[in-house]
C-alpha cells in the first residue's frame, strides 16, 4: 500500500504548478508575498517590476532584472506589450506583491520558443514577478 500512495502523490505533483488559474487562460500563479495598499495592476497601468524567468523544463534562468547590469522592467499592463501569461498573470497584483507564474508555451514564446534566450520550442516558463510601482490604469466595469 505505501508504494501505491507514493505513485498517487507523484502523479499529483505533475499537475499544474500553482493553484490559481487565470479565467480563460492556462497560466497559473501563486502569491509568494502579499502586497499592500489600495492600488492594483489594472489594464493600461504603467508597472515597474523585478522579474526572473526560468525555463521550467531545464530550470535554466534566461533573464533576471536582479542580475548585475540589469534594472527593473517597466511596461503597460494588459495591453499585449509582454507575453500573454505575464500580461494576464500580473493583473490585480498590489504594490510589493510577489507572484510566481507558470506560463505554458502558447501563452509564452510558443512552439518556436526564443532560442536567443535559451527558451526551447514549446518551453514552459516560470516567472517570479515583484511589483515595485504602479501608475494609473483603469478598471473595466
Short mmCIF file of C-alpha atoms in Angstrom, two decimals:
data_model
loop_
_atom_site.label_atom_id
_atom_site.label_comp_id
_atom_site.label_asym_id
_atom_site.label_seq_id
_atom_site.Cartn_x
_atom_site.Cartn_y
_atom_site.Cartn_z
CA UNK A 1 0.00 0.00 0.00
CA UNK A 2 2.76 2.59 0.70
CA UNK A 3 4.02 2.10 -2.85
CA UNK A 4 0.59 2.95 -4.27
CA UNK A 5 0.44 6.09 -2.12
CA UNK A 6 3.80 7.22 -3.49
CA UNK A 7 2.61 6.79 -7.07
CA UNK A 8 -0.55 8.77 -6.34
CA UNK A 9 1.41 11.63 -4.75
CA UNK A 10 3.94 11.65 -7.59
CA UNK A 11 1.21 11.94 -10.21
CA UNK A 12 -0.45 14.79 -8.30
CA UNK A 13 2.78 16.79 -8.20
CA UNK A 14 2.94 16.87 -12.00
CA UNK A 15 -0.36 18.70 -12.25
CA UNK A 16 -0.41 22.46 -12.66
CA UNK A 17 2.39 24.03 -10.63
CA UNK A 18 0.29 26.67 -8.94
CA UNK A 19 -3.20 26.63 -7.53
CA UNK A 20 -4.60 29.85 -9.01
CA UNK A 21 -5.89 29.68 -12.55
CA UNK A 22 -6.48 32.77 -14.66
CA UNK A 23 -10.04 32.60 -16.05
CA UNK A 24 -9.86 31.90 -19.77
CA UNK A 25 -6.09 31.27 -19.70
CA UNK A 26 -3.76 28.35 -18.99
CA UNK A 27 -1.23 30.37 -16.98
CA UNK A 28 -1.31 29.62 -13.25
CA UNK A 29 0.05 31.66 -10.36
CA UNK A 30 0.90 31.55 -6.69
CA UNK A 31 1.18 34.55 -4.37
CA UNK A 32 4.54 34.32 -2.58
CA UNK A 33 4.24 37.61 -0.68
CA UNK A 34 1.06 39.64 -0.23
CA UNK A 35 1.12 43.21 -1.49
CA UNK A 36 -0.41 46.19 0.27
CA UNK A 37 -2.41 49.33 -0.38
CA UNK A 38 -5.44 50.11 -2.50
CA UNK A 39 -3.72 50.29 -5.88
CA UNK A 40 -3.71 47.19 -8.07
CA UNK A 41 -2.30 46.45 -11.51
CA UNK A 42 -5.08 47.25 -13.98
CA UNK A 43 -5.31 47.31 -17.74
CA UNK A 44 -3.11 50.18 -19.00
CA UNK A 45 -1.33 50.62 -15.64
CA UNK A 46 2.34 51.54 -16.03
CA UNK A 47 4.00 48.89 -13.88
CA UNK A 48 7.63 48.55 -12.79
CA UNK A 49 8.68 45.09 -11.64
CA UNK A 50 11.57 42.90 -10.71
CA UNK A 51 11.31 39.75 -12.81
CA UNK A 52 13.23 36.49 -13.01
CA UNK A 53 12.41 33.96 -15.72
CA UNK A 54 13.35 30.28 -15.84
CA UNK A 55 12.71 27.61 -18.44
CA UNK A 56 10.58 25.12 -16.48
CA UNK A 57 11.91 22.05 -18.28
CA UNK A 58 15.57 22.83 -17.52
CA UNK A 59 15.35 25.23 -14.52
CA UNK A 60 17.74 27.44 -16.52
CA UNK A 61 17.45 31.18 -15.85
CA UNK A 62 17.13 33.17 -19.07
CA UNK A 63 16.56 36.64 -17.63
CA UNK A 64 16.55 38.49 -14.33
CA UNK A 65 16.25 42.19 -13.57
CA UNK A 66 18.21 41.46 -10.39
CA UNK A 67 21.35 40.36 -12.24
CA UNK A 68 24.38 42.65 -12.41
CA UNK A 69 23.92 45.37 -15.02
CA UNK A 70 20.15 44.88 -15.16
CA UNK A 71 17.45 47.18 -13.79
CA UNK A 72 13.73 46.88 -13.01
CA UNK A 73 11.45 46.47 -16.03
CA UNK A 74 8.58 48.86 -16.80
CA UNK A 75 5.65 48.01 -19.09
CA UNK A 76 1.98 48.84 -19.73
CA UNK A 77 -0.21 46.11 -18.24
CA UNK A 78 -2.93 44.16 -20.01
CA UNK A 79 -2.38 45.61 -23.48
CA UNK A 80 -0.19 42.95 -25.12
CA UNK A 81 3.21 44.59 -24.58
CA UNK A 82 4.60 41.44 -22.93
CA UNK A 83 3.83 37.73 -23.38
CA UNK A 84 0.21 36.80 -22.65
CA UNK A 85 0.80 34.75 -19.50
CA UNK A 86 2.78 37.58 -17.88
CA UNK A 87 0.35 40.25 -19.11
CA UNK A 88 -2.68 38.49 -17.63
CA UNK A 89 -0.88 36.95 -14.66
CA UNK A 90 0.09 40.31 -13.17
CA UNK A 91 -3.35 41.94 -13.35
CA UNK A 92 -4.72 42.51 -9.85
CA UNK A 93 -1.32 42.49 -8.15
CA UNK A 94 -0.69 45.05 -5.39
CA UNK A 95 2.38 47.09 -4.56
CA UNK A 96 5.10 44.87 -3.09
CA UNK A 97 3.32 41.66 -4.09
CA UNK A 98 5.43 38.79 -5.37
CA UNK A 99 3.85 36.16 -7.62
CA UNK A 100 5.21 33.09 -9.28
CA UNK A 101 3.69 32.45 -12.71
CA UNK A 102 3.80 29.21 -14.67
CA UNK A 103 3.28 30.14 -18.30
CA UNK A 104 2.65 27.41 -20.90
CA UNK A 105 4.27 27.86 -24.32
CA UNK A 106 1.06 29.03 -26.01
CA UNK A 107 0.90 31.99 -23.60
CA UNK A 108 4.70 32.45 -23.67
CA UNK A 109 7.01 32.19 -26.67
CA UNK A 110 5.05 29.48 -28.46
CA UNK A 111 6.10 26.48 -30.48
CA UNK A 112 9.20 28.27 -31.80
CA UNK A 113 10.49 29.28 -28.37
CA UNK A 114 13.08 32.08 -28.16
CA UNK A 115 16.43 30.41 -28.96
CA UNK A 116 18.48 33.59 -28.42
CA UNK A 117 17.44 33.46 -24.74
CA UNK A 118 17.74 29.69 -24.44
CA UNK A 119 13.97 29.13 -24.43
CA UNK A 120 13.33 25.88 -26.31
CA UNK A 121 10.47 25.30 -28.76
CA UNK A 122 7.30 24.75 -26.72
CA UNK A 123 9.09 25.75 -23.49
CA UNK A 124 7.10 26.39 -20.31
CA UNK A 125 8.22 29.48 -18.39
CA UNK A 126 8.41 30.04 -14.65
CA UNK A 127 8.49 33.73 -13.71
CA UNK A 128 8.78 35.40 -10.35
CA UNK A 129 7.39 38.93 -10.52
CA UNK A 130 7.63 41.59 -7.79
CA UNK A 131 5.65 44.81 -8.22
CA UNK A 132 7.80 47.86 -7.40
CA UNK A 133 5.45 50.62 -8.62
CA UNK A 134 2.01 51.05 -10.19
CA UNK A 135 0.89 54.19 -12.03
CA UNK A 136 -2.58 54.83 -13.42
CA UNK A 137 -4.65 52.30 -15.27
CA UNK A 138 -8.38 51.83 -15.49
CA UNK A 139 -10.66 49.14 -14.23
CA UNK A 140 -13.12 47.57 -16.61
CA UNK A 141 -16.57 47.88 -15.10
#
